Short mmCIF file of C-alpha atoms in Angstrom, two decimals:
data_model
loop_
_atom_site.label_atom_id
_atom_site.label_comp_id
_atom_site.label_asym_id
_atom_site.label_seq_id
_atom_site.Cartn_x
_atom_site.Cartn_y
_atom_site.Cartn_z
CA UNK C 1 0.00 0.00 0.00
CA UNK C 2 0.96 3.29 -0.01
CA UNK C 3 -0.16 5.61 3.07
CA UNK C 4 2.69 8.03 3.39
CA UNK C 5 4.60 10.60 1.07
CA UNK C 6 6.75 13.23 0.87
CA UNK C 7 5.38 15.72 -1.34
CA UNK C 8 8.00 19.33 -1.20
CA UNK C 9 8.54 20.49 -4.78
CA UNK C 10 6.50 23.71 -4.64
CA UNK C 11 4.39 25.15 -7.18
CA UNK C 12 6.64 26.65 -10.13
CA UNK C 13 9.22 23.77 -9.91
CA UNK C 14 5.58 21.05 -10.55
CA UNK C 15 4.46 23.59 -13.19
CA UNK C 16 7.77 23.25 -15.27
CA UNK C 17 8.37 19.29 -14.45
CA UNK C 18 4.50 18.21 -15.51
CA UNK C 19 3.99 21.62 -18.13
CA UNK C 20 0.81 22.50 -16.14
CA UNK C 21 -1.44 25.93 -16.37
CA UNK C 22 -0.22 27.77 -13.56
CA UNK C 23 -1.93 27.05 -9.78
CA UNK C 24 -4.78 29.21 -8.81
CA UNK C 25 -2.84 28.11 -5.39
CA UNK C 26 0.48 27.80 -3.56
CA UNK C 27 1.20 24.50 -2.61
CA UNK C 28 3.05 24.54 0.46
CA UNK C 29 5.89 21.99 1.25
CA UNK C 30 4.90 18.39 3.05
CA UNK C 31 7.18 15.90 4.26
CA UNK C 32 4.69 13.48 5.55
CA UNK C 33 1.41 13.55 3.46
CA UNK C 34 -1.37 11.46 5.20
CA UNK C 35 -4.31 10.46 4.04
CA UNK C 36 -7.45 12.89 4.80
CA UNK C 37 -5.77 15.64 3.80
CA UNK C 38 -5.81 17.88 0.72
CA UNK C 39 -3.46 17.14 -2.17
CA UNK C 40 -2.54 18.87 -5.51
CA UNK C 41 -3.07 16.92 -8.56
CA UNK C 42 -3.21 16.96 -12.18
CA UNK C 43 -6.08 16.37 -14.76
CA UNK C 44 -6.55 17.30 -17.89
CA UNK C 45 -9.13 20.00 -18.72
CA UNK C 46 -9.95 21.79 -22.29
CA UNK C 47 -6.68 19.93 -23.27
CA UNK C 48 -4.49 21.97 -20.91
CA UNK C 49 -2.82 20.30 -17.35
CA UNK C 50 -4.43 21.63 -14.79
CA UNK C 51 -3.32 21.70 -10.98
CA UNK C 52 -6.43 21.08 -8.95
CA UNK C 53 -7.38 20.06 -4.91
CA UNK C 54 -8.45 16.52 -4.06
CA UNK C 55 -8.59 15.18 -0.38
CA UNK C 56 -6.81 11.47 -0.60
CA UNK C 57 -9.15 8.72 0.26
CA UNK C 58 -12.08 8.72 -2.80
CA UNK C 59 -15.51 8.61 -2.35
CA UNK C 60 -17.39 6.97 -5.24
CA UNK C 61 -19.91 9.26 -6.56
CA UNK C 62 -22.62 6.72 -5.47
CA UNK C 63 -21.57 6.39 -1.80
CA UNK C 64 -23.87 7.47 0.87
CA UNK C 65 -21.81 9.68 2.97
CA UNK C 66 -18.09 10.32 2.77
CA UNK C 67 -16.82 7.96 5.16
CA UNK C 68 -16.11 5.56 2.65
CA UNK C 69 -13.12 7.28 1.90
CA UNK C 70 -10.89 6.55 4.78
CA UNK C 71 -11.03 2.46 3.31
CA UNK C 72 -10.24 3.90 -0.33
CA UNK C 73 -6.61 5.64 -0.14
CA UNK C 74 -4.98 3.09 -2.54
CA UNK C 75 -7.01 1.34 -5.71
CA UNK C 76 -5.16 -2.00 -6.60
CA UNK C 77 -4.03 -2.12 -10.19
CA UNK C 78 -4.98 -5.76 -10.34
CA UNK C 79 -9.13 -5.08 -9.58
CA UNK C 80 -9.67 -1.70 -10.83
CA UNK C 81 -12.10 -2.77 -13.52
CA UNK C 82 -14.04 -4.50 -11.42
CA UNK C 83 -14.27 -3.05 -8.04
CA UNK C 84 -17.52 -0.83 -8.05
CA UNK C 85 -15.83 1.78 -6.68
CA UNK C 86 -13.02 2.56 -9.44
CA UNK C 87 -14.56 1.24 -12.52
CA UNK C 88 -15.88 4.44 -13.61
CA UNK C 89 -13.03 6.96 -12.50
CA UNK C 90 -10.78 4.36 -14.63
CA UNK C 91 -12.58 5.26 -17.72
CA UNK C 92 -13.48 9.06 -16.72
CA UNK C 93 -11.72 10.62 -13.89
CA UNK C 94 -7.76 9.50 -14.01
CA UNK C 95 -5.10 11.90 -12.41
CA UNK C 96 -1.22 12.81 -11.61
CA UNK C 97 -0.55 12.72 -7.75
CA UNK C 98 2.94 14.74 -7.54
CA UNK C 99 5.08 13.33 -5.21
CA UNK C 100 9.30 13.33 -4.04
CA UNK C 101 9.42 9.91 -2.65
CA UNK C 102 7.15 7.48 -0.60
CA UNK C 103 7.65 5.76 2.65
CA UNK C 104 7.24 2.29 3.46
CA UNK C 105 7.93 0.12 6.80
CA UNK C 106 9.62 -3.14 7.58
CA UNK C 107 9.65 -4.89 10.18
CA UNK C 108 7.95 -6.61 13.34
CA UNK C 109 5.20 -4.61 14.70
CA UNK C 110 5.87 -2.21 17.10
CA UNK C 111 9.78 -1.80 16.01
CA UNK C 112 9.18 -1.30 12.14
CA UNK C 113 12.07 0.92 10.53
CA UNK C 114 10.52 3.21 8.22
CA UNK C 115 12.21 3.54 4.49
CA UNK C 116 11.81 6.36 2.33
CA UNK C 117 11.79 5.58 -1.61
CA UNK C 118 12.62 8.11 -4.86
CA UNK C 119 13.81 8.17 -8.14
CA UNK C 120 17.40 7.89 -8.42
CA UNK C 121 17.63 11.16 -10.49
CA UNK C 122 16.13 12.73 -6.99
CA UNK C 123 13.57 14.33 -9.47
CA UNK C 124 9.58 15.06 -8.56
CA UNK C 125 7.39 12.22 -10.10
CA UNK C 126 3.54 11.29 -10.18
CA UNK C 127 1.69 8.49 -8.79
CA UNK C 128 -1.33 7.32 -11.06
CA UNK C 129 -4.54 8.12 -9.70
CA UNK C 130 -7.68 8.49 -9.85
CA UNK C 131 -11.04 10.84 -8.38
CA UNK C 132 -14.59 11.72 -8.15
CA UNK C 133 -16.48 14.18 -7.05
CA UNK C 134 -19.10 13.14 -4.44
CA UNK C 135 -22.36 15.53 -3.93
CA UNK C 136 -24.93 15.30 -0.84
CA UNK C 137 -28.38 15.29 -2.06
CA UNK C 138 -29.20 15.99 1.22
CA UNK C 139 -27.12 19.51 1.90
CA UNK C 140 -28.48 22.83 2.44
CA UNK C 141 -28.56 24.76 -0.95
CA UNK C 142 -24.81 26.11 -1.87
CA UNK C 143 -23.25 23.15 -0.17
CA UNK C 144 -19.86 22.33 -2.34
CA UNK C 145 -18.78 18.98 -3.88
CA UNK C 146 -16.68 16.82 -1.98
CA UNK C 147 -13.33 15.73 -4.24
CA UNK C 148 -11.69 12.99 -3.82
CA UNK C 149 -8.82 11.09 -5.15
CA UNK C 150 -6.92 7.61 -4.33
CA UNK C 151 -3.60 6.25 -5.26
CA UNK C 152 -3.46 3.35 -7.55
CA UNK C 153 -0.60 0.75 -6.33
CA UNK C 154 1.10 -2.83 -7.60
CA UNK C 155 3.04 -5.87 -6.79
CA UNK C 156 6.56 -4.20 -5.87
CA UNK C 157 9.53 -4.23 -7.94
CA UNK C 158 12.80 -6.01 -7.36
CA UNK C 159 13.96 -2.67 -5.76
CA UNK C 160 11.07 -2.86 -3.16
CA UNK C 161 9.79 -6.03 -2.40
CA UNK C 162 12.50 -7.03 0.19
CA UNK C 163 10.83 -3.95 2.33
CA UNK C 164 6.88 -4.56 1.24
CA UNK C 165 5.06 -6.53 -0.98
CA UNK C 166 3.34 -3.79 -2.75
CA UNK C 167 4.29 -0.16 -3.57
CA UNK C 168 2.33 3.31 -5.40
CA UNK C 169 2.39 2.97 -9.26
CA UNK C 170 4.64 5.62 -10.79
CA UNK C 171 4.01 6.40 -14.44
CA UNK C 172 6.91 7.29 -16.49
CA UNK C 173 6.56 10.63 -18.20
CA UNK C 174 6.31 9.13 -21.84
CA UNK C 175 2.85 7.80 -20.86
CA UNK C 176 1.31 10.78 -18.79
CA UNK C 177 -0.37 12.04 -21.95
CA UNK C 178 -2.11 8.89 -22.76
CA UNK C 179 -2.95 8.51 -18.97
CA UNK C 180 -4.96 11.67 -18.54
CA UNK C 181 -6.39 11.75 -22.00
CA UNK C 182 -9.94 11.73 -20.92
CA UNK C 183 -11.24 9.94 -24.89
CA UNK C 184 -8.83 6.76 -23.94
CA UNK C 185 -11.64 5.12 -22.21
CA UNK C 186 -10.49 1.46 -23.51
CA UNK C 187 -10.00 -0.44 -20.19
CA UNK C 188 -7.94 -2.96 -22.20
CA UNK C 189 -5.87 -0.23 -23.27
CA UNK C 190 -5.68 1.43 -20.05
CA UNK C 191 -4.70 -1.88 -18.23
CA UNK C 192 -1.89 -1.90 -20.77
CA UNK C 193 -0.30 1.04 -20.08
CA UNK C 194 -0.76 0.38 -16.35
CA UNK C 195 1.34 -2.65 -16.81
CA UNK C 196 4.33 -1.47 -18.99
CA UNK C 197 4.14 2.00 -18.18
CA UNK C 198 5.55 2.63 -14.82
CA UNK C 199 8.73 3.18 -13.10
CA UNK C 200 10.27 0.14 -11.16
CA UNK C 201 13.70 0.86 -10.25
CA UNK C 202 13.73 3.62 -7.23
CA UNK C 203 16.62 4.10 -4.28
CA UNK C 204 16.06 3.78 -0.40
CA UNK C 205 17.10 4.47 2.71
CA UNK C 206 16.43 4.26 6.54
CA UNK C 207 14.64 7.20 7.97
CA UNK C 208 13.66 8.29 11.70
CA UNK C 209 10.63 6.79 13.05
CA UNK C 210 9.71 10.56 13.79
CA UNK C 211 7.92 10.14 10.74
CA UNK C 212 5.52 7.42 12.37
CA UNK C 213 2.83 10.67 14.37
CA UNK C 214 0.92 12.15 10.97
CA UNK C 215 1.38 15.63 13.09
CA UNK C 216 5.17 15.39 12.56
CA UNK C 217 5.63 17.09 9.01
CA UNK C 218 9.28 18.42 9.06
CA UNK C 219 12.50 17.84 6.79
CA UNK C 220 13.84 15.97 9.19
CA UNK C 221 11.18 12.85 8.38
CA UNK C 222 12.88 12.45 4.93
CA UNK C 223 16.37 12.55 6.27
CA UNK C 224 18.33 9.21 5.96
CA UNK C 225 19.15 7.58 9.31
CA UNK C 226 22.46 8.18 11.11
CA UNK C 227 24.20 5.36 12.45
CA UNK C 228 24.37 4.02 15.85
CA UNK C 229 27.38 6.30 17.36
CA UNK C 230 27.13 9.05 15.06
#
């Protein structure tokens, strides 16, 4: 799965590396992106990237209330087309989630070492994703949409696995076109580029468990791990 990031490439740096319209908002620095909270990411609108807000944790359009959410922070590439609640955002609603690098932990629980993965070229990158936008029936007139998003993951890569089992799917640039095109609504195709189209080789290292508490959102989370007697 993927519950953590690091997320602290700020707004002009993401508008050069993904060629996006520029923000209609700063987006501040985060070292330790949880889910419930609001993230930046990328769709494609009157054929332009556009940064927009989504919380992470998608609520299916059909849902009752927006609980749901909390259970839907990662979409498994292997069921999207079937599970009820991403079939339709596969074909409609895909996204870019920008991201720096990803955390995973290993471990017995209760001691787990946390591990913090990025491209070798140390360079920003996008997670596939996808979202929906959730409406109450029920809210007082003028009540807003609720937008969502969720972070599609696979089996983990020779440069992973040894740490966990699965890890966030990271497109490779060549394929971000075809990803957010919104008239590629082939699943067959879609699953394709899913399968061939993302990055598997990424670099790790040990980090402090300070990054454990969601409230802790500093550098220092990031920062490898000195050793014992440093």
């Amino acid at each position: 799965m993927c519950g953590r990031f690091a997320r602290y490439s700020l707004s002009r740096e993401l508008e050069r590396h993904f060629n996006t319209h520029p923000s209609s908002f700063e987006i501040q620095p985060s070292y330790n992106v949880a889910p419930a909270q609001e993230l930046p990411v990328i769709v494609l609108q009157q054929d332009e990237r556009r940064i927009k807000k989504r919380r992470w944790g998608l609520v299916p359009f059909w849902a009752k209330d927006i609980s749901m959410g909390a259970r839907m922070i990662n979409a498994r590439v292997e069921t999207l087309s079937s599970k009820p609640a991403f079939k339709a955002a596969l074909k409609h609603r895909r996204c870019l989630i920008p991201a720096n690098g990803f955390y995973e932990w290993f471990g017995k629980a209760g001691s787990k070492q946390p591990y913090y993965f990025h491209l070798p070229s140390g360079e920003p990158f996008a997670f596939a994703g996808l979202y929906e936008i959730w409406e109450d029936k029920e809210a007082r007139p003028g009540a807003g949409p609720y937008k969502s998003c969720t972070i599609i993951t696979t089996e983990a890569s020779e440069s992973v696995k040894d740490v966990h089992n699965r890890m966030p799917l990271i497109l490779k640039p060549e394929v971000y076109d075809a990803w957010l095109d919104p008239e590629n609504q082939e699943v067959a195709r879609i699953e394709e580029l899913l399968k061939t189209g993302y990055v598997k080789e990424l670099k790790r290292y040990p980090v402090s468990r300070m990054v454990n508490p969601v409230g802790n959102d500093k550098k220092e989370c990031m920062e490898p791990l000195k050793e014992s007697g440093d």
